[in-house]
Coordinates of C-alpha atoms in Angstrom, one line a residue:
M1 CA -126.1 51.8 203.5
K2 CA -128.7 49.5 202.1
L3 CA -127.2 46.6 200.7
A4 CA -128.4 45.5 197.3
A5 CA -130.8 42.3 197.1
R6 CA -128.0 40.1 195.4
D7 CA -125.5 41.3 198.3
R8 CA -128.0 40.7 200.9
F9 CA -129.3 37.1 199.7
P10 CA -126.1 35.7 197.8
F11 CA -127.5 32.3 196.9
T12 CA -130.0 33.9 194.4
R13 CA -127.1 35.2 192.2
S14 CA -126.5 31.8 190.7
V15 CA -129.2 29.6 188.4
K16 CA -129.1 26.9 190.5
S17 CA -130.1 28.5 193.5
R18 CA -132.8 30.0 192.1
M19 CA -134.0 26.8 190.2
I20 CA -133.9 24.7 193.5
A21 CA -135.9 28.0 195.1
I22 CA -138.5 28.3 192.9
L23 CA -139.1 24.3 192.4
L24 CA -139.4 24.2 196.3
L25 CA -141.5 27.3 196.0
S26 CA -143.8 25.5 193.4
S27 CA -144.0 22.7 195.4
I28 CA -144.6 23.9 199.2
L29 CA -146.8 27.0 198.1
P30 CA -149.5 24.7 196.3
L31 CA -149.1 21.8 199.5
A32 CA -149.3 24.8 202.3
L33 CA -152.5 26.3 200.2
L34 CA -154.0 22.5 200.1
G35 CA -152.8 21.8 203.6
F36 CA -154.3 24.9 204.8
V37 CA -157.8 23.8 202.8
S38 CA -157.8 20.5 203.8
Y39 CA -156.8 21.2 207.4
S40 CA -159.7 23.5 207.8
S41 CA -162.2 21.5 206.2
F42 CA -161.1 17.8 208.0
H43 CA -160.9 19.7 211.5
S44 CA -164.7 21.5 210.7
F45 CA -165.8 17.8 209.5
L46 CA -164.5 16.0 212.3
Q47 CA -165.4 18.2 214.8
H48 CA -168.9 18.2 213.5
T49 CA -169.0 14.6 213.1
L50 CA -167.6 14.3 216.7
T51 CA -169.5 16.6 218.5
S52 CA -172.6 15.0 216.8
G53 CA -171.9 11.6 217.7
I54 CA -170.9 12.2 221.0
Q55 CA -173.8 14.3 221.9
Q56 CA -176.4 11.8 220.7
N57 CA -174.3 9.0 223.3
V58 CA -175.0 11.2 226.0
D59 CA -178.7 12.1 224.7
K60 CA -178.6 7.8 225.1
E61 CA -177.1 7.9 228.8
L62 CA -179.6 10.5 229.4
T63 CA -182.3 8.0 228.1
G64 CA -180.7 5.1 230.1
I65 CA -180.5 7.1 233.6
D66 CA -184.1 8.0 232.9
N67 CA -185.1 4.5 231.8
I68 CA -183.6 3.3 235.1
L69 CA -185.3 6.1 237.4
K70 CA -188.9 4.8 235.6
N71 CA -187.9 1.0 236.3
L72 CA -187.1 1.8 239.7
N73 CA -190.2 3.9 240.1
F74 CA -192.6 1.3 238.5
A75 CA -190.9 -1.3 241.3
S76 CA -191.8 1.0 244.4
Q77 CA -195.4 1.2 243.0
Q78 CA -195.5 -2.7 243.0
L79 CA -194.9 -2.0 246.7
A80 CA -196.5 1.1 247.6
L81 CA -199.5 1.4 245.5
D82 CA -200.5 -2.8 245.9
G83 CA -203.2 -2.8 248.6
V84 CA -202.3 -6.3 249.4
M85 CA -198.9 -5.5 250.0
V86 CA -199.4 -2.5 251.9
K87 CA -201.9 -4.3 254.0
D88 CA -199.2 -7.1 254.9
I89 CA -196.5 -4.1 255.8
Q90 CA -198.7 -2.5 258.2
R91 CA -200.1 -5.8 259.4
Y92 CA -196.2 -6.7 259.9
M93 CA -195.7 -3.6 261.6
T94 CA -198.7 -3.6 264.0
S95 CA -199.5 -7.5 264.6
D96 CA -198.0 -9.4 268.0
D97 CA -199.0 -12.5 266.3
I98 CA -195.7 -14.5 265.3
F99 CA -197.4 -16.4 262.3
Q100 CA -199.3 -13.1 260.6
K101 CA -196.1 -11.7 260.8
Q102 CA -194.1 -14.5 259.1
E103 CA -197.0 -14.6 256.6
S104 CA -196.7 -10.8 255.9
M105 CA -192.8 -11.2 256.0
K106 CA -193.1 -14.1 253.5
N107 CA -195.4 -12.4 251.0
I108 CA -193.4 -9.4 251.1
Q109 CA -190.1 -11.0 250.5
D110 CA -191.6 -13.1 247.5
R111 CA -193.0 -10.0 246.1
M112 CA -189.4 -8.4 246.8
A113 CA -187.9 -11.5 244.8
L114 CA -190.3 -11.1 241.9
I115 CA -189.6 -7.5 241.5
N116 CA -186.0 -7.9 241.5
Y117 CA -186.2 -10.8 239.5
S118 CA -188.5 -9.0 236.5
S119 CA -187.0 -5.5 236.6
P120 CA -183.2 -5.5 235.3
H121 CA -182.0 -2.6 237.0
V122 CA -183.5 -3.1 240.4
G123 CA -180.4 -3.8 243.2
I124 CA -181.3 -3.6 246.8
I125 CA -184.8 -3.0 247.9
T126 CA -185.8 -2.0 251.1
I127 CA -188.6 -1.1 253.2
L128 CA -187.9 1.3 256.4
D129 CA -190.6 2.5 259.1
G130 CA -191.9 5.9 259.9
N131 CA -188.4 6.3 261.6
R132 CA -186.2 4.8 258.7
Q133 CA -185.4 1.7 260.6
M134 CA -184.9 -1.3 258.3
L135 CA -188.3 -3.4 258.2
F136 CA -187.7 -6.0 255.1
Q137 CA -184.6 -5.9 252.6
N138 CA -183.7 -8.1 249.8
Y139 CA -180.1 -8.1 250.5
P140 CA -178.2 -6.9 253.6
S141 CA -177.9 -3.0 254.0
N142 CA -177.4 -0.8 256.7
E143 CA -179.7 -0.9 259.6
R144 CA -180.7 2.8 259.0
I145 CA -181.0 4.7 255.8
D146 CA -180.6 8.1 255.7
L147 CA -182.6 9.5 253.0
N148 CA -181.6 12.9 253.3
R149 CA -178.1 12.4 253.1
F150 CA -178.6 11.4 249.3
P151 CA -178.4 13.8 246.4
L152 CA -181.8 14.7 245.4
L153 CA -182.2 14.7 241.3
V154 CA -185.6 15.7 241.3
E155 CA -188.7 15.3 243.0
A156 CA -192.2 14.2 241.5
K157 CA -195.8 12.9 242.9
G158 CA -194.1 12.1 246.3
V159 CA -191.1 10.5 244.5
S160 CA -187.6 11.3 245.2
Y161 CA -185.2 10.5 242.3
Q162 CA -181.6 10.6 244.1
A163 CA -178.3 11.2 242.0
P164 CA -175.6 8.7 241.9
H165 CA -174.4 7.7 245.5
L166 CA -173.0 5.3 247.1
S167 CA -175.1 1.8 247.8
V168 CA -176.3 1.1 251.5
D169 CA -174.9 -2.5 250.6
K170 CA -173.7 -3.5 254.1
Y171 CA -170.6 -5.2 252.6
G172 CA -169.8 -2.5 250.1
S173 CA -167.1 -0.1 250.1
V174 CA -166.1 3.2 248.3
T175 CA -164.7 1.6 245.7
D176 CA -168.0 0.1 244.1
P177 CA -169.7 1.4 241.3
P178 CA -172.3 4.1 242.3
V179 CA -176.0 3.7 242.1
I180 CA -179.1 5.7 241.1
S181 CA -182.1 5.5 243.5
V182 CA -185.9 6.4 244.3
S183 CA -187.6 6.6 247.3
R184 CA -191.2 7.3 248.3
K185 CA -193.3 7.7 251.7
V186 CA -196.3 5.4 251.8
T187 CA -198.8 7.6 254.5
D188 CA -201.4 6.3 256.3
Y189 CA -203.6 9.6 257.0
Q190 CA -205.5 7.7 259.4
D191 CA -202.5 6.1 261.7
R192 CA -199.3 8.1 260.8
D193 CA -197.5 5.4 263.0
L194 CA -198.0 3.3 260.1
S195 CA -196.6 5.3 257.5
F196 CA -193.5 3.5 255.8
Y197 CA -190.7 4.3 253.1
V198 CA -189.7 2.1 250.2
Y199 CA -186.2 2.5 248.8
I200 CA -184.8 0.9 245.7
E201 CA -181.5 1.6 244.3
S202 CA -180.3 0.3 241.1
N203 CA -177.6 -2.5 241.0
F204 CA -174.0 -1.5 240.4
Q205 CA -174.1 -2.6 236.7
S206 CA -176.4 -0.5 235.4
M207 CA -174.4 2.6 236.0
K208 CA -171.1 1.3 235.3
Q209 CA -172.3 -0.3 232.1
L210 CA -173.9 3.3 231.3
F211 CA -171.5 5.3 231.8
Q212 CA -168.8 3.3 229.6
M213 CA -165.6 4.6 228.7
Q214 CA -164.9 3.3 225.5
Q215 CA -168.1 4.8 223.7
Y216 CA -166.1 7.8 223.6
G217 CA -162.4 6.6 222.9
E218 CA -161.3 8.2 225.7
V219 CA -161.8 8.9 229.6
A220 CA -165.3 11.0 230.1
A221 CA -166.0 12.8 233.1
H222 CA -169.8 12.6 233.8
L223 CA -171.9 15.4 235.5
L224 CA -175.6 15.4 237.2
L225 CA -176.9 18.4 237.8
N226 CA -180.3 19.2 239.2
D227 CA -183.1 21.9 237.7
G228 CA -180.7 24.7 239.5
N229 CA -177.3 23.5 237.8
R230 CA -176.1 22.4 241.1
V231 CA -173.3 19.7 240.7
L232 CA -174.9 16.5 242.5
Y233 CA -172.9 14.0 241.2
S234 CA -169.2 14.2 239.5
E235 CA -166.5 12.1 237.7
N236 CA -164.1 15.0 238.1
D237 CA -164.0 16.4 241.8
A238 CA -161.2 18.8 240.6
L239 CA -163.0 20.5 238.1
Y240 CA -166.3 20.3 239.4
A241 CA -167.1 19.2 242.9
P242 CA -170.1 17.7 244.3
G243 CA -172.5 20.7 245.5
S244 CA -171.1 23.2 243.1
V245 CA -172.8 25.4 240.5
Y246 CA -172.4 24.6 237.1
P247 CA -171.8 27.4 234.4
A248 CA -174.8 27.4 232.5
N249 CA -174.1 29.0 229.4
G250 CA -174.2 26.6 226.2
E251 CA -175.8 23.4 225.1
G252 CA -172.4 22.2 224.7
G253 CA -168.6 23.2 223.5
K254 CA -165.6 23.9 225.0
A255 CA -165.1 23.3 228.7
A256 CA -161.8 24.0 230.8
G257 CA -159.4 21.2 229.8
G258 CA -161.4 20.4 227.2
M259 CA -165.0 19.6 225.2
R260 CA -168.0 19.6 227.2
F261 CA -171.9 17.6 226.1
I262 CA -175.1 18.7 228.0
A263 CA -178.5 16.7 227.5
A264 CA -181.6 17.9 229.2
S265 CA -184.2 15.7 230.8
E266 CA -188.2 16.8 230.6
Q267 CA -187.9 16.9 234.2
G268 CA -185.0 19.8 234.3
W269 CA -182.3 17.8 235.5
Q270 CA -179.1 17.6 233.2
L271 CA -176.5 15.1 232.3
V272 CA -172.9 16.9 231.3
V273 CA -169.9 14.8 229.9
L274 CA -166.8 16.4 230.0
L275 CA -164.2 15.1 227.3
R276 CA -160.2 15.9 227.3
G277 CA -160.3 16.2 223.2
D278 CA -158.0 13.1 223.1
A279 CA -159.6 11.3 220.4
F280 CA -160.1 14.7 218.2
K281 CA -156.6 15.6 218.9
A282 CA -155.8 12.0 218.1
E283 CA -157.4 12.0 214.6
M284 CA -155.7 15.5 214.0
T285 CA -152.7 14.5 215.0
S286 CA -152.8 11.4 213.0
W287 CA -153.5 13.8 209.7
L288 CA -150.8 16.1 210.4
V289 CA -148.3 13.2 210.3
K290 CA -149.3 12.1 207.3
F291 CA -149.8 15.4 206.0
G292 CA -146.2 16.2 206.8
T293 CA -145.2 13.1 205.5
I294 CA -146.7 13.9 202.1
G295 CA -144.8 17.3 202.7
L296 CA -141.5 16.1 203.0
F297 CA -141.9 13.6 200.7
S298 CA -143.1 16.6 197.8
L299 CA -140.2 18.8 199.5
A300 CA -137.5 15.7 198.6
L301 CA -139.0 15.2 195.1
G302 CA -139.1 18.7 194.3
F303 CA -135.7 19.2 195.5
L304 CA -134.7 15.9 193.6
L305 CA -136.2 17.4 190.5
A306 CA -134.9 20.9 190.9
I307 CA -131.3 18.8 190.7
I308 CA -132.4 17.2 187.6
A309 CA -133.5 20.2 185.8
W310 CA -130.6 21.8 187.0
R311 CA -128.2 19.3 185.5
T312 CA -130.5 19.5 182.0
I313 CA -129.7 23.3 181.7
Y314 CA -126.0 23.0 183.7
R315 CA -124.5 20.6 180.9
P316 CA -125.3 22.7 177.9
L317 CA -124.3 25.6 179.9
Q318 CA -120.9 24.1 180.2
T319 CA -120.6 23.1 176.9
F320 CA -121.6 26.7 175.7
R321 CA -118.8 27.8 178.3
R322 CA -116.6 25.6 177.3
E323 CA -116.8 26.4 173.3
I324 CA -116.7 30.2 174.4
E325 CA -113.2 29.2 176.3
W326 CA -112.1 27.6 173.0
M327 CA -113.1 29.9 170.7
G328 CA -111.2 33.0 173.1
D329 CA -108.1 30.7 173.4
S330 CA -107.4 28.8 170.0
R331 CA -108.2 30.0 166.5
I332 CA -109.0 26.1 165.7
I333 CA -112.6 25.1 164.6
R334 CA -113.7 21.8 166.9
P335 CA -116.1 19.6 165.5
R336 CA -119.8 20.5 166.0
R337 CA -121.5 19.3 169.2
L338 CA -124.9 18.4 170.0
M339 CA -127.2 18.2 173.2
K340 CA -130.1 16.5 171.8
L341 CA -132.1 19.4 173.2
I342 CA -134.0 21.3 170.3
E343 CA -134.1 24.7 172.1
F344 CA -129.9 24.7 173.2
D345 CA -129.2 22.7 169.7
D346 CA -130.5 25.9 167.8
L347 CA -128.4 28.2 170.1
L348 CA -125.6 26.3 169.8
G349 CA -125.9 25.9 165.9
R350 CA -126.4 30.2 166.0
F351 CA -123.3 30.3 168.2
Y352 CA -121.3 28.3 165.4
R353 CA -122.4 30.4 162.9
M354 CA -121.2 33.1 164.7
R355 CA -118.1 31.3 165.8
D356 CA -117.2 30.8 161.6
R357 CA -118.2 34.5 160.8
V358 CA -115.9 35.6 163.5
F359 CA -113.0 33.8 162.5
A360 CA -113.8 34.8 158.8
L361 CA -113.8 38.3 159.8
L362 CA -110.3 37.3 161.9
E363 CA -108.9 36.5 158.8
E364 CA -110.1 39.4 157.1
I365 CA -108.6 41.9 159.1
E366 CA -105.5 39.7 159.2
W367 CA -105.5 39.9 155.5
R368 CA -106.1 43.9 155.3
E369 CA -103.8 44.4 158.3
R370 CA -101.0 42.3 155.9
A371 CA -101.8 44.7 152.9
R372 CA -101.6 47.8 154.9
S373 CA -98.3 46.5 156.1
R374 CA -97.5 46.1 152.3
I375 CA -98.2 49.7 151.6
E376 CA -96.2 50.9 154.5
V377 CA -92.8 49.2 153.3
E378 CA -93.8 50.4 149.7
K379 CA -93.8 53.9 151.3
L380 CA -90.8 53.4 153.0
R381 CA -89.1 52.0 150.3
Y382 CA -89.8 55.1 147.9
Q383 CA -90.0 57.6 150.3
I384 CA -87.7 60.5 150.3
N385 CA -87.0 62.9 153.2
P386 CA -89.4 66.0 152.1
H387 CA -87.1 68.5 153.3
F388 CA -83.9 67.3 151.2
I389 CA -86.0 67.4 147.9
H390 CA -87.3 71.1 148.7
N391 CA -84.0 72.2 150.0
T392 CA -82.4 70.8 146.5
L393 CA -85.0 72.4 144.3
N394 CA -85.2 75.7 146.1
T395 CA -81.4 75.5 145.1
V396 CA -81.8 74.6 141.6
Q397 CA -84.6 77.3 141.3
V398 CA -82.1 80.0 142.8
I399 CA -79.4 79.1 140.1
A400 CA -81.6 79.2 137.3
K401 CA -82.9 82.8 138.4
V402 CA -79.5 83.6 138.5
H403 CA -78.9 82.7 134.8
K404 CA -82.5 83.8 134.0
Q405 CA -83.7 80.6 133.0
E406 CA -86.8 81.3 133.3
E407 CA -88.9 78.0 131.9
I408 CA -86.4 76.3 134.6
V409 CA -88.2 78.2 137.4
L410 CA -91.4 77.3 136.0
L411 CA -91.0 74.0 135.8
V412 CA -89.2 73.4 139.4
T413 CA -92.4 76.1 140.5
Y414 CA -94.9 73.6 139.5
F415 CA -92.8 70.3 140.7
T416 CA -92.4 71.9 144.2
R417 CA -96.3 72.4 144.3
I418 CA -96.5 69.0 142.8
L419 CA -94.3 67.7 145.5
H420 CA -96.1 69.6 148.3
Y421 CA -99.4 68.4 147.7
N422 CA -98.4 64.7 147.1
L423 CA -96.4 64.6 150.3
G424 CA -98.5 67.3 152.6
K425 CA -99.6 66.0 156.0
E426 CA -103.5 67.3 155.8
G427 CA -104.6 63.7 155.7
V428 CA -106.0 61.2 153.3
F429 CA -109.0 63.1 152.0
V430 CA -109.3 66.1 149.9
H431 CA -111.4 68.6 148.0
V432 CA -112.2 67.8 144.5
K433 CA -111.4 71.4 144.0
D434 CA -107.8 70.7 145.5
E435 CA -107.2 67.6 143.7
I436 CA -108.1 69.4 140.3
N437 CA -105.8 72.3 141.0
N438 CA -103.1 69.5 141.7
L439 CA -103.8 68.1 138.1
R440 CA -103.3 71.4 136.7
D441 CA -100.3 71.9 138.1
Y442 CA -98.9 68.6 136.5
L443 CA -100.6 69.1 133.4
A444 CA -98.8 72.3 133.3
L445 CA -95.5 70.7 134.0
Q446 CA -96.0 67.8 131.2
Q447 CA -96.6 70.4 129.0
I448 CA -93.7 72.2 129.4
R449 CA -91.5 68.7 129.4
Y450 CA -93.6 67.7 126.1
G451 CA -93.4 70.9 124.3
H452 CA -97.4 71.3 124.6
A453 CA -97.6 68.2 122.2
F454 CA -101.2 67.3 123.8
Q455 CA -104.3 68.7 124.6
V456 CA -106.4 68.4 127.7
E457 CA -109.9 68.9 128.6
L458 CA -111.6 69.9 132.2
D459 CA -115.1 69.3 132.6
I460 CA -115.6 69.8 136.4
D461 CA -119.0 70.2 137.9
P462 CA -119.0 72.9 140.4
A463 CA -121.3 71.1 142.7
A464 CA -118.7 68.3 142.9
E465 CA -115.7 70.7 144.0
E466 CA -116.7 70.6 147.5
N467 CA -116.4 66.6 147.5
T468 CA -113.6 64.6 149.2
L469 CA -112.0 61.6 147.7
P470 CA -108.4 60.0 148.6
R471 CA -105.5 62.5 147.9
F472 CA -103.3 61.3 144.5
V473 CA -106.2 59.6 143.1
L474 CA -106.6 61.8 139.8
Q475 CA -103.0 62.3 138.4
P476 CA -102.4 58.7 138.2
L477 CA -105.5 58.5 135.9
V478 CA -104.7 61.3 133.8
E479 CA -100.7 60.4 133.6
N480 CA -101.9 57.0 132.1
A481 CA -104.1 58.7 129.5
L482 CA -101.0 60.7 128.6
Y483 CA -98.8 58.1 128.1
H484 CA -101.2 56.6 125.7
G485 CA -102.3 59.9 124.1
F486 CA -98.9 61.2 123.6
R487 CA -98.3 58.5 121.0
N488 CA -100.5 60.4 118.6
E489 CA -99.9 63.9 117.7
D490 CA -103.8 64.7 117.7
G491 CA -103.8 63.4 121.4
V492 CA -106.5 64.6 123.5
I493 CA -107.3 63.7 127.3
S494 CA -110.8 64.4 128.6
V495 CA -111.3 64.8 132.3
A496 CA -115.1 65.0 133.6
I497 CA -116.2 65.2 137.4
V498 CA -120.1 65.1 138.0
R499 CA -121.8 65.3 141.2
E500 CA -124.5 62.1 141.3
T501 CA -127.9 62.0 143.1
D502 CA -126.7 60.0 146.0
G503 CA -124.4 62.7 146.7
G504 CA -121.3 60.8 145.3
I505 CA -119.4 61.6 142.6
R506 CA -118.2 60.1 139.4
I507 CA -114.9 60.4 137.6
D508 CA -114.3 59.9 133.6
V509 CA -110.9 60.1 132.8
S510 CA -110.7 59.5 128.6
D511 CA -107.9 59.6 125.6
N512 CA -108.1 59.0 122.0
G513 CA -104.9 57.0 122.0
I514 CA -104.4 53.4 120.3
G515 CA -105.9 51.5 123.4
M516 CA -105.2 48.5 125.1
T517 CA -105.9 44.5 125.0
E518 CA -108.1 42.9 127.6
E519 CA -104.7 40.7 128.8
T520 CA -102.9 44.7 129.4
V521 CA -106.2 45.7 131.2
A522 CA -106.1 42.9 133.4
A523 CA -102.2 43.3 134.2
L524 CA -102.8 46.8 134.8
L525 CA -104.8 46.3 138.0
Q526 CA -102.7 43.9 139.4
E527 CA -100.3 44.7 142.8
Q528 CA -97.3 43.6 140.8
P529 CA -97.1 45.0 136.7
S530 CA -95.1 43.0 134.9
G531 CA -93.6 43.3 131.4
E532 CA -93.7 46.7 129.4
G533 CA -95.7 48.2 132.0
R534 CA -93.3 47.8 134.5
K535 CA -90.6 48.8 131.9
S536 CA -92.5 52.0 130.9
G537 CA -93.5 53.0 134.9
M538 CA -97.2 52.5 133.4
G539 CA -99.9 50.6 135.8
I540 CA -97.8 51.0 139.3
G541 CA -100.2 54.1 139.4
L542 CA -103.5 53.0 138.3
A543 CA -103.2 49.7 140.6
F544 CA -102.5 52.5 143.7
A545 CA -105.5 54.2 142.8
H546 CA -107.5 50.8 142.4
R547 CA -106.3 49.5 145.6
L548 CA -107.0 53.0 147.0
I549 CA -110.7 53.4 146.2
R550 CA -111.4 50.0 147.4
T551 CA -109.7 50.1 150.8
Y552 CA -112.0 53.1 151.8
Y553 CA -114.8 52.5 149.8
G554 CA -115.1 49.0 150.0
E555 CA -114.2 45.8 148.0
Q556 CA -117.1 46.4 145.5
R557 CA -115.8 49.9 144.6
G558 CA -112.3 50.5 142.6
L559 CA -111.2 51.9 139.0
S560 CA -112.9 50.2 135.9
I561 CA -111.5 50.1 132.6
H562 CA -112.9 50.2 129.2
S563 CA -110.5 50.1 126.3
R564 CA -110.6 49.2 122.6
V565 CA -106.9 48.8 120.8
G566 CA -107.2 51.6 118.3
E567 CA -110.2 53.5 119.5
G568 CA -108.4 54.8 123.2
T569 CA -109.3 54.1 126.8
R570 CA -111.9 55.5 129.4
L571 CA -110.9 55.2 133.1
T572 CA -114.0 55.3 135.6
I573 CA -114.2 55.7 139.1
Q574 CA -117.3 56.3 141.4
I575 CA -116.8 57.5 144.8
P576 CA -119.8 57.7 147.5
A577 CA -119.9 60.8 149.6
Q578 CA -118.9 58.8 153.0
P579 CA -116.0 56.3 153.1
L580 CA -116.3 53.5 155.0
E581 CA -117.4 53.8 158.8
G582 CA -114.0 54.2 160.7
M583 CA -112.0 55.1 157.6
E584 CA -112.9 59.3 158.0
H585 CA -109.8 59.9 160.0
D586 CA -107.1 57.3 158.5
S587 CA -104.3 58.6 157.4
D588 CA -102.1 55.4 157.2
L589 CA -101.8 55.8 153.1
A590 CA -101.6 59.4 152.9
G591 CA -98.4 60.4 151.2
R592 CA -96.3 62.3 153.8

């Protein structure tokens, strides 16, 4: 069964956790996007700038090697192409005169010293015979030099350019810096035995200064390749051993274990520089550390802002909660509190107005309940067992029939029907026609009682007969008119019921009796009538009818009385088509 999102992620069910998550995401996402864009841009810029700078250095190194080779070649030309020097060398090789040899030796050594002094890159200068045995040298060197063992970088115009190799220094060691050299053969085509070789190598400082590690910011490995991409010199034998073929797959870029940069000379040989990329990685690491620090600071700041925002919302929410709890637990109205935040103060103000309204409604409900209880008490005080009354009346009716007292029988019959109607259990609301039938029984009973001494006129709108009204509303009105009209021998009571346009009905009960004063009218509608009204029983029914109408149709409804002394009285009730909501099935006030 799949769990709902709120069950799988319970931390999202609180406002606090959601606010923290939203604020953290609002901090992380822009930072992540900014970091991605800046990382890409910085990486591209740094790589382009770094590779461009390194490539320029490699080109400079290539130019430096080429300049050294040119300088060495120029030095060799001063010995091999100078006719005087060539004659001195050949005379030294062929003469048996010791003085001539010494003179030739002196001239040659002076020239070698001059070359060494005037050429900054020249180191050891040697002149070898045809068997490559040492003839002259400016510094102690090996007696025999095998020129074929030196890696040949390029050969042009009879000059061999050798890649870096160990010096021919007689006292040198394998730890000495490598040197580059040139060699050329001076051939005497008339006498092959007079041919000789000139070998010149660079000094130790030339290559050492040229291949500086500091200019790349990290350890660099140099390779020299001939025009066939064969490695002649390598500072990283583990990766590219001398004699191996270098893979020619581009001018530069990534190489095994790092980066590579290539520069090619006009003669076809190439210089390759291999880097591990430590400088590039160091720059990127530095950027990542700074960005990570800023990111952590942003996250901490976002979390702090989330806590502050939560506290800003949490305190008003707590105030709302306490006010609601206090409202539910107590009816005491506490002083109003303000949050000094416009939005929350507005909501809190609405809550306080709602609270006051709720308390007012509760008080109104309690008042209604008290009124309802009083009515129930009144009902219980005046209630008589209906079965006892009916049985007693039936007994009276039987006795009257036995004694042939038809008037008494008729009187008891009317009274029994009236009593059954008023104490009926059909409900509070009855149709107008049922109320009229009960009124006719009541009038017939009263006419028997008073000997037909009054006149009643009924004007009932047929359209109103199906309307409903509370039981026992009409009889108290007629009873009041009968009481006042009965004092006049020509008393007339008019009862008119009409259906109005809104679906309700209007009841008018009027008489031509003696009328009432304003004080008497006001006393009639009181809960407890006093004075003459109480003694005669007048007013109890009117107060009941007035209260009944207001209970079921609203406080704005009720009984209105218009009366003048000597002119009569008119009682008016307007009953809407429907009672108040929730009162349709109420039977608490129905007579039982």
